[in-house]
Amino acid sequence: MLKGKLVNLRAIERKDLEEIMKWVNDQEVTKYLAAFLYPVSREEEEKFLERAMSRNDTEKNLVMETKEGVYLGQISLHKIDWKNSNAELGIVIGNKEYWGKGYGTEAIKILLQHAFNQMNLYKIYLQVFEFNQRGIRCYEKCGFTKEGKLRKNHFYKAKYYDVILMGILKDEFEKTNK
Ligand SMILES: CC(C)(COP(=O)(O)OP(=O)(O)OC[C@H]1O[C@@H](n2cnc3c(N)ncnc32)[C@H](O)[C@@H]1OP(=O)(O)O)[C@@H](O)C(=O)NCCC(=O)NCCS
């Protein structure tokens, strides 16, 4: 388990299915995520869990929970590229009551610390929709900078939105988190 002051990051387990099912069909949560276009069934999530629980060199999905063990959501590294030493960050706090209370910032910092100092990665990057100001602010607090944007690359409720590209290098993380 990776431990912080507010949150811990732990391996995903079969018991997490109930909590995951609570948010995967909540459009106020999934509007910020790229992968959710259709309603999600329990069977689909069971398959996701099986994949997430199995050993995989290029994807790692962890559960964020409070110090009391309350499930908050998931944080993940995708496309782990061992040659170029980078990976893409994904995060979701499924329970909206826990938004804006610092959990996301701490969880990301814990994962960055692990990625840079245990996994020997050099860069973590992410994509965020331009309307996700909470996400952008959270990433900036962690030390991410904007690297560019994919213009009008995301279609949502009959409108196109920019997708912001953000990244952080190991030395930048060390400077901002001394
Ligand atoms: C994005 C997410 C992980 C951030 O985690 P969090 O715990 O809510 O974020 P934090 O509380 O650590 O930081 C959020 C910051 O944004 C600010 N904020 C909140 N709402 C905001 C808004 N509408 N506009 C601008 N800033 C906002 C908060 O005040 C806080 O900044 P501060 O500490 O300077 O006051 C979480 O909100 C989430 O899972 N959202 C839904 C899914 C999602 O967006 N995933 C990311 C996809 S790229």
mmCIF file of C-alpha atoms and ligand atoms in Angstrom:
data_model
loop_
_atom_site.group_PDB
_atom_site.id
_atom_site.type_symbol
_atom_site.label_atom_id
_atom_site.label_comp_id
_atom_site.label_asym_id
_atom_site.label_seq_id
_atom_site.Cartn_x
_atom_site.Cartn_y
_atom_site.Cartn_z
ATOM 1 C CA MET A 1 0.000 0.000 0.000
ATOM 2 C CA LEU A 2 1.210 3.532 -0.815
ATOM 3 C CA LYS A 3 0.364 5.737 2.146
ATOM 4 C CA GLY A 4 -0.354 9.454 2.397
ATOM 5 C CA LYS A 5 -1.837 11.741 5.058
ATOM 6 C CA LEU A 6 -5.372 11.798 3.600
ATOM 7 C CA VAL A 7 -5.397 8.840 1.212
ATOM 8 C CA ASN A 8 -3.856 5.456 0.639
ATOM 9 C CA LEU A 9 -3.383 3.793 -2.748
ATOM 10 C CA ARG A 10 -3.950 0.048 -2.760
ATOM 11 C CA ALA A 11 -4.381 -2.822 -5.194
ATOM 12 C CA ILE A 12 -7.780 -3.149 -6.822
ATOM 13 C CA GLU A 13 -9.858 -6.082 -5.540
ATOM 14 C CA ARG A 14 -13.015 -7.936 -6.509
ATOM 15 C CA LYS A 15 -14.855 -6.360 -3.536
ATOM 16 C CA ASP A 16 -14.485 -2.918 -5.221
ATOM 17 C CA LEU A 17 -17.124 -3.828 -7.833
ATOM 18 C CA GLU A 18 -20.039 -2.493 -5.734
ATOM 19 C CA GLU A 19 -18.392 0.907 -5.252
ATOM 20 C CA ILE A 20 -17.321 1.108 -8.906
ATOM 21 C CA MET A 21 -20.887 0.363 -10.063
ATOM 22 C CA LYS A 22 -22.071 3.413 -8.080
ATOM 23 C CA TRP A 23 -20.216 5.885 -10.303
ATOM 24 C CA VAL A 24 -19.747 4.300 -13.736
ATOM 25 C CA ASN A 25 -23.292 5.276 -14.723
ATOM 26 C CA ASP A 26 -23.208 8.726 -13.102
ATOM 27 C CA GLN A 27 -22.874 11.162 -15.984
ATOM 28 C CA GLU A 28 -21.777 13.997 -13.694
ATOM 29 C CA VAL A 29 -18.654 11.891 -13.081
ATOM 30 C CA THR A 30 -18.183 10.232 -16.467
ATOM 31 C CA LYS A 31 -18.537 13.512 -18.431
ATOM 32 C CA TYR A 32 -14.910 14.148 -17.485
ATOM 33 C CA LEU A 33 -13.671 10.728 -18.681
ATOM 34 C CA ALA A 34 -12.871 9.731 -22.243
ATOM 35 C CA ALA A 35 -13.903 6.092 -22.121
ATOM 36 C CA PHE A 36 -17.594 6.295 -21.170
ATOM 37 C CA LEU A 37 -19.972 6.594 -24.096
ATOM 38 C CA TYR A 38 -22.616 3.985 -23.216
ATOM 39 C CA PRO A 39 -24.274 2.774 -20.013
ATOM 40 C CA VAL A 40 -22.025 0.233 -18.303
ATOM 41 C CA SER A 41 -23.231 -3.202 -17.173
ATOM 42 C CA ARG A 42 -22.057 -5.144 -14.117
ATOM 43 C CA GLU A 43 -20.687 -7.831 -16.485
ATOM 44 C CA GLU A 44 -18.543 -5.258 -18.282
ATOM 45 C CA GLU A 45 -17.170 -3.962 -15.002
ATOM 46 C CA GLU A 46 -16.470 -7.513 -13.823
ATOM 47 C CA LYS A 47 -14.350 -7.976 -16.957
ATOM 48 C CA PHE A 48 -12.603 -4.647 -16.321
ATOM 49 C CA LEU A 49 -11.844 -5.779 -12.765
ATOM 50 C CA GLU A 50 -10.416 -9.100 -13.950
ATOM 51 C CA ARG A 51 -8.094 -7.254 -16.346
ATOM 52 C CA ALA A 52 -7.148 -4.654 -13.729
ATOM 53 C CA MET A 53 -6.320 -7.363 -11.177
ATOM 54 C CA SER A 54 -4.093 -9.358 -13.495
ATOM 55 C CA ARG A 55 -0.386 -8.658 -13.927
ATOM 56 C CA ASN A 56 0.301 -6.134 -16.661
ATOM 57 C CA ASP A 57 3.561 -4.368 -17.501
ATOM 58 C CA THR A 58 1.972 -1.424 -19.279
ATOM 59 C CA GLU A 59 -1.109 -0.607 -17.170
ATOM 60 C CA LYS A 60 -1.559 -0.197 -13.422
ATOM 61 C CA ASN A 61 -4.839 0.640 -11.780
ATOM 62 C CA LEU A 62 -4.945 1.398 -8.042
ATOM 63 C CA VAL A 63 -7.788 2.187 -5.651
ATOM 64 C CA MET A 64 -7.732 5.453 -3.693
ATOM 65 C CA GLU A 65 -9.230 5.160 -0.246
ATOM 66 C CA THR A 66 -9.414 7.375 2.827
ATOM 67 C CA LYS A 67 -7.330 6.547 5.875
ATOM 68 C CA GLU A 68 -10.527 4.981 7.282
ATOM 69 C CA GLY A 69 -10.744 2.667 4.267
ATOM 70 C CA VAL A 70 -13.601 4.452 2.417
ATOM 71 C CA TYR A 71 -13.400 3.805 -1.349
ATOM 72 C CA LEU A 72 -12.858 7.089 -3.243
ATOM 73 C CA GLY A 73 -12.048 5.995 -6.772
ATOM 74 C CA GLN A 74 -9.192 4.881 -8.958
ATOM 75 C CA ILE A 75 -5.868 6.246 -10.100
ATOM 76 C CA SER A 76 -3.916 4.655 -12.893
ATOM 77 C CA LEU A 77 -0.870 4.659 -15.088
ATOM 78 C CA HIS A 78 -1.582 3.742 -18.702
ATOM 79 C CA LYS A 79 0.729 3.075 -21.647
ATOM 80 C CA ILE A 80 3.730 2.587 -19.367
ATOM 81 C CA ASP A 81 6.650 2.930 -21.776
ATOM 82 C CA TRP A 82 9.756 1.408 -20.190
ATOM 83 C CA LYS A 83 12.041 2.488 -23.056
ATOM 84 C CA ASN A 84 11.095 6.183 -23.040
ATOM 85 C CA SER A 85 10.348 6.155 -19.288
ATOM 86 C CA ASN A 86 6.918 7.736 -19.434
ATOM 87 C CA ALA A 87 3.281 6.904 -18.768
ATOM 88 C CA GLU A 88 -0.168 8.499 -18.931
ATOM 89 C CA LEU A 89 -2.014 9.319 -15.711
ATOM 90 C CA GLY A 90 -5.729 8.692 -15.234
ATOM 91 C CA ILE A 91 -7.768 9.504 -12.123
ATOM 92 C CA VAL A 92 -11.376 9.465 -10.983
ATOM 93 C CA ILE A 93 -12.945 10.128 -7.607
ATOM 94 C CA GLY A 94 -16.303 8.407 -8.072
ATOM 95 C CA ASN A 95 -18.048 9.859 -5.014
ATOM 96 C CA LYS A 96 -18.735 13.545 -5.761
ATOM 97 C CA GLU A 97 -18.907 14.399 -2.055
ATOM 98 C CA TYR A 98 -15.160 13.897 -1.944
ATOM 99 C CA TRP A 99 -14.371 16.318 -4.785
ATOM 100 C CA GLY A 100 -12.463 19.515 -4.038
ATOM 101 C CA LYS A 101 -11.120 18.370 -0.668
ATOM 102 C CA GLY A 102 -7.510 17.705 -1.606
ATOM 103 C CA TYR A 103 -7.775 13.913 -2.042
ATOM 104 C CA GLY A 104 -6.989 14.006 -5.768
ATOM 105 C CA THR A 105 -3.935 16.229 -5.316
ATOM 106 C CA GLU A 106 -2.476 14.008 -2.620
ATOM 107 C CA ALA A 107 -3.215 10.780 -4.507
ATOM 108 C CA ILE A 108 -1.461 12.119 -7.621
ATOM 109 C CA LYS A 109 1.568 13.247 -5.633
ATOM 110 C CA ILE A 110 1.841 9.791 -4.048
ATOM 111 C CA LEU A 111 1.666 8.128 -7.456
ATOM 112 C CA LEU A 112 4.188 10.573 -8.983
ATOM 113 C CA GLN A 113 6.596 9.901 -6.123
ATOM 114 C CA HIS A 114 6.255 6.181 -6.810
ATOM 115 C CA ALA A 115 6.531 6.558 -10.594
ATOM 116 C CA PHE A 116 9.686 8.688 -10.423
ATOM 117 C CA ASN A 117 11.478 7.078 -7.499
ATOM 118 C CA GLN A 118 10.429 3.423 -7.615
ATOM 119 C CA MET A 119 9.502 2.760 -11.234
ATOM 120 C CA ASN A 120 12.270 4.984 -12.620
ATOM 121 C CA LEU A 121 9.906 6.821 -14.956
ATOM 122 C CA TYR A 122 10.954 10.292 -16.147
ATOM 123 C CA LYS A 123 7.724 11.829 -17.370
ATOM 124 C CA ILE A 124 4.016 11.529 -16.587
ATOM 125 C CA TYR A 125 1.505 13.119 -18.936
ATOM 126 C CA LEU A 126 -2.270 13.368 -19.187
ATOM 127 C CA GLN A 127 -5.174 14.702 -21.208
ATOM 128 C CA VAL A 128 -7.964 16.783 -19.708
ATOM 129 C CA PHE A 129 -11.058 18.356 -21.271
ATOM 130 C CA GLU A 130 -11.026 22.153 -21.293
ATOM 131 C CA PHE A 131 -14.254 22.265 -19.247
ATOM 132 C CA ASN A 132 -12.673 20.298 -16.402
ATOM 133 C CA GLN A 133 -11.316 23.279 -14.484
ATOM 134 C CA ARG A 134 -11.173 21.365 -11.203
ATOM 135 C CA GLY A 135 -8.993 18.740 -12.821
ATOM 136 C CA ILE A 136 -6.711 21.321 -14.447
ATOM 137 C CA ARG A 137 -6.287 23.177 -11.146
ATOM 138 C CA CYS A 138 -5.542 19.909 -9.349
ATOM 139 C CA TYR A 139 -2.876 18.948 -11.912
ATOM 140 C CA GLU A 140 -1.277 22.407 -11.716
ATOM 141 C CA LYS A 141 -1.094 22.081 -7.929
ATOM 142 C CA CYS A 142 0.810 18.816 -8.427
ATOM 143 C CA GLY A 143 3.319 20.580 -10.711
ATOM 144 C CA PHE A 144 1.977 19.636 -14.159
ATOM 145 C CA THR A 145 2.297 22.268 -16.883
ATOM 146 C CA LYS A 146 0.254 22.720 -20.027
ATOM 147 C CA GLU A 147 2.164 21.432 -23.056
ATOM 148 C CA GLY A 148 -0.424 22.156 -25.713
ATOM 149 C CA LYS A 149 -3.901 21.293 -26.792
ATOM 150 C CA LEU A 150 -5.761 19.171 -29.294
ATOM 151 C CA ARG A 151 -8.160 21.691 -30.769
ATOM 152 C CA LYS A 152 -11.854 20.766 -30.699
ATOM 153 C CA ASN A 153 -10.954 17.115 -30.193
ATOM 154 C CA HIS A 154 -13.717 16.106 -27.798
ATOM 155 C CA PHE A 155 -17.405 16.004 -28.672
ATOM 156 C CA TYR A 156 -19.797 16.397 -25.760
ATOM 157 C CA LYS A 157 -23.477 17.412 -25.768
ATOM 158 C CA ALA A 158 -23.371 18.538 -29.400
ATOM 159 C CA LYS A 159 -20.282 20.755 -28.989
ATOM 160 C CA TYR A 160 -16.580 20.312 -29.629
ATOM 161 C CA TYR A 161 -14.079 21.065 -26.864
ATOM 162 C CA ASP A 162 -10.290 21.361 -26.736
ATOM 163 C CA VAL A 163 -8.327 18.620 -25.018
ATOM 164 C CA ILE A 164 -5.485 20.047 -22.907
ATOM 165 C CA LEU A 165 -2.193 18.119 -22.797
ATOM 166 C CA MET A 166 -0.293 18.374 -19.523
ATOM 167 C CA GLY A 167 2.946 16.806 -18.310
ATOM 168 C CA ILE A 168 5.463 16.742 -15.501
ATOM 169 C CA LEU A 169 9.123 15.661 -15.512
ATOM 170 C CA LYS A 170 10.877 14.021 -12.592
ATOM 171 C CA ASP A 171 13.095 17.097 -11.903
ATOM 172 C CA GLU A 172 10.072 19.417 -11.989
ATOM 173 C CA PHE A 173 8.298 17.225 -9.450
ATOM 174 C CA GLU A 174 11.343 17.262 -7.191
ATOM 175 C CA LYS A 175 11.594 21.071 -7.409
ATOM 176 C CA THR A 176 7.902 21.711 -6.630
ATOM 177 C CA ASN A 177 7.689 19.075 -3.899
ATOM 178 C CA LYS A 178 10.899 19.755 -1.936
HETATM 179 C C1 LIG B 1 -10.277 15.761 -11.040
HETATM 180 C C2 LIG B 1 -10.195 15.178 -9.640
HETATM 181 C C3 LIG B 1 -9.363 13.900 -9.639
HETATM 182 C C4 LIG B 1 -9.519 16.204 -8.719
HETATM 183 O O1 LIG B 1 -9.456 15.694 -7.413
HETATM 184 P P1 LIG B 1 -10.019 16.593 -6.206
HETATM 185 O O2 LIG B 1 -9.749 15.881 -4.950
HETATM 186 O O3 LIG B 1 -11.428 16.958 -6.507
HETATM 187 O O4 LIG B 1 -9.074 17.891 -6.365
HETATM 188 P P2 LIG B 1 -8.366 18.749 -5.229
HETATM 189 O O5 LIG B 1 -9.377 19.067 -4.162
HETATM 190 O O6 LIG B 1 -7.123 18.096 -4.806
HETATM 191 O O7 LIG B 1 -7.998 20.059 -6.064
HETATM 192 C C5 LIG B 1 -8.987 20.716 -6.816
HETATM 193 C C6 LIG B 1 -8.662 22.191 -6.964
HETATM 194 O O8 LIG B 1 -9.540 22.741 -7.935
HETATM 195 C C7 LIG B 1 -10.274 23.796 -7.368
HETATM 196 N N1 LIG B 1 -11.589 23.772 -7.995
HETATM 197 C C8 LIG B 1 -12.696 23.070 -7.664
HETATM 198 N N2 LIG B 1 -13.682 23.328 -8.533
HETATM 199 C C9 LIG B 1 -13.187 24.204 -9.428
HETATM 200 C C10 LIG B 1 -13.702 24.855 -10.567
HETATM 201 N N3 LIG B 1 -14.966 24.648 -10.965
HETATM 202 N N4 LIG B 1 -12.888 25.699 -11.268
HETATM 203 C C11 LIG B 1 -11.613 25.916 -10.880
HETATM 204 N N5 LIG B 1 -11.053 25.317 -9.805
HETATM 205 C C12 LIG B 1 -11.844 24.479 -9.095
HETATM 206 C C13 LIG B 1 -10.312 23.476 -5.890
HETATM 207 O O9 LIG B 1 -10.611 24.652 -5.148
HETATM 208 C C14 LIG B 1 -8.885 22.975 -5.700
HETATM 209 O O10 LIG B 1 -7.936 24.019 -5.749
HETATM 210 P P3 LIG B 1 -7.386 24.773 -4.416
HETATM 211 O O11 LIG B 1 -6.800 23.731 -3.537
HETATM 212 O O12 LIG B 1 -6.390 25.738 -4.942
HETATM 213 O O13 LIG B 1 -8.572 25.427 -3.776
HETATM 214 C C15 LIG B 1 -11.641 14.856 -9.062
HETATM 215 O O14 LIG B 1 -12.357 16.065 -8.888
HETATM 216 C C16 LIG B 1 -12.417 13.921 -9.967
HETATM 217 O O15 LIG B 1 -12.218 12.718 -9.923
HETATM 218 N N6 LIG B 1 -13.318 14.482 -10.801
HETATM 219 C C17 LIG B 1 -14.176 13.669 -11.682
HETATM 220 C C18 LIG B 1 -13.405 12.844 -12.709
HETATM 221 C C19 LIG B 1 -12.295 13.620 -13.378
HETATM 222 O O16 LIG B 1 -12.423 14.797 -13.686
HETATM 223 N N7 LIG B 1 -11.177 12.932 -13.627
HETATM 224 C C20 LIG B 1 -10.037 13.514 -14.300
HETATM 225 C C21 LIG B 1 -10.165 13.431 -15.777
HETATM 226 S S1 LIG B 1 -8.805 14.217 -16.638
#
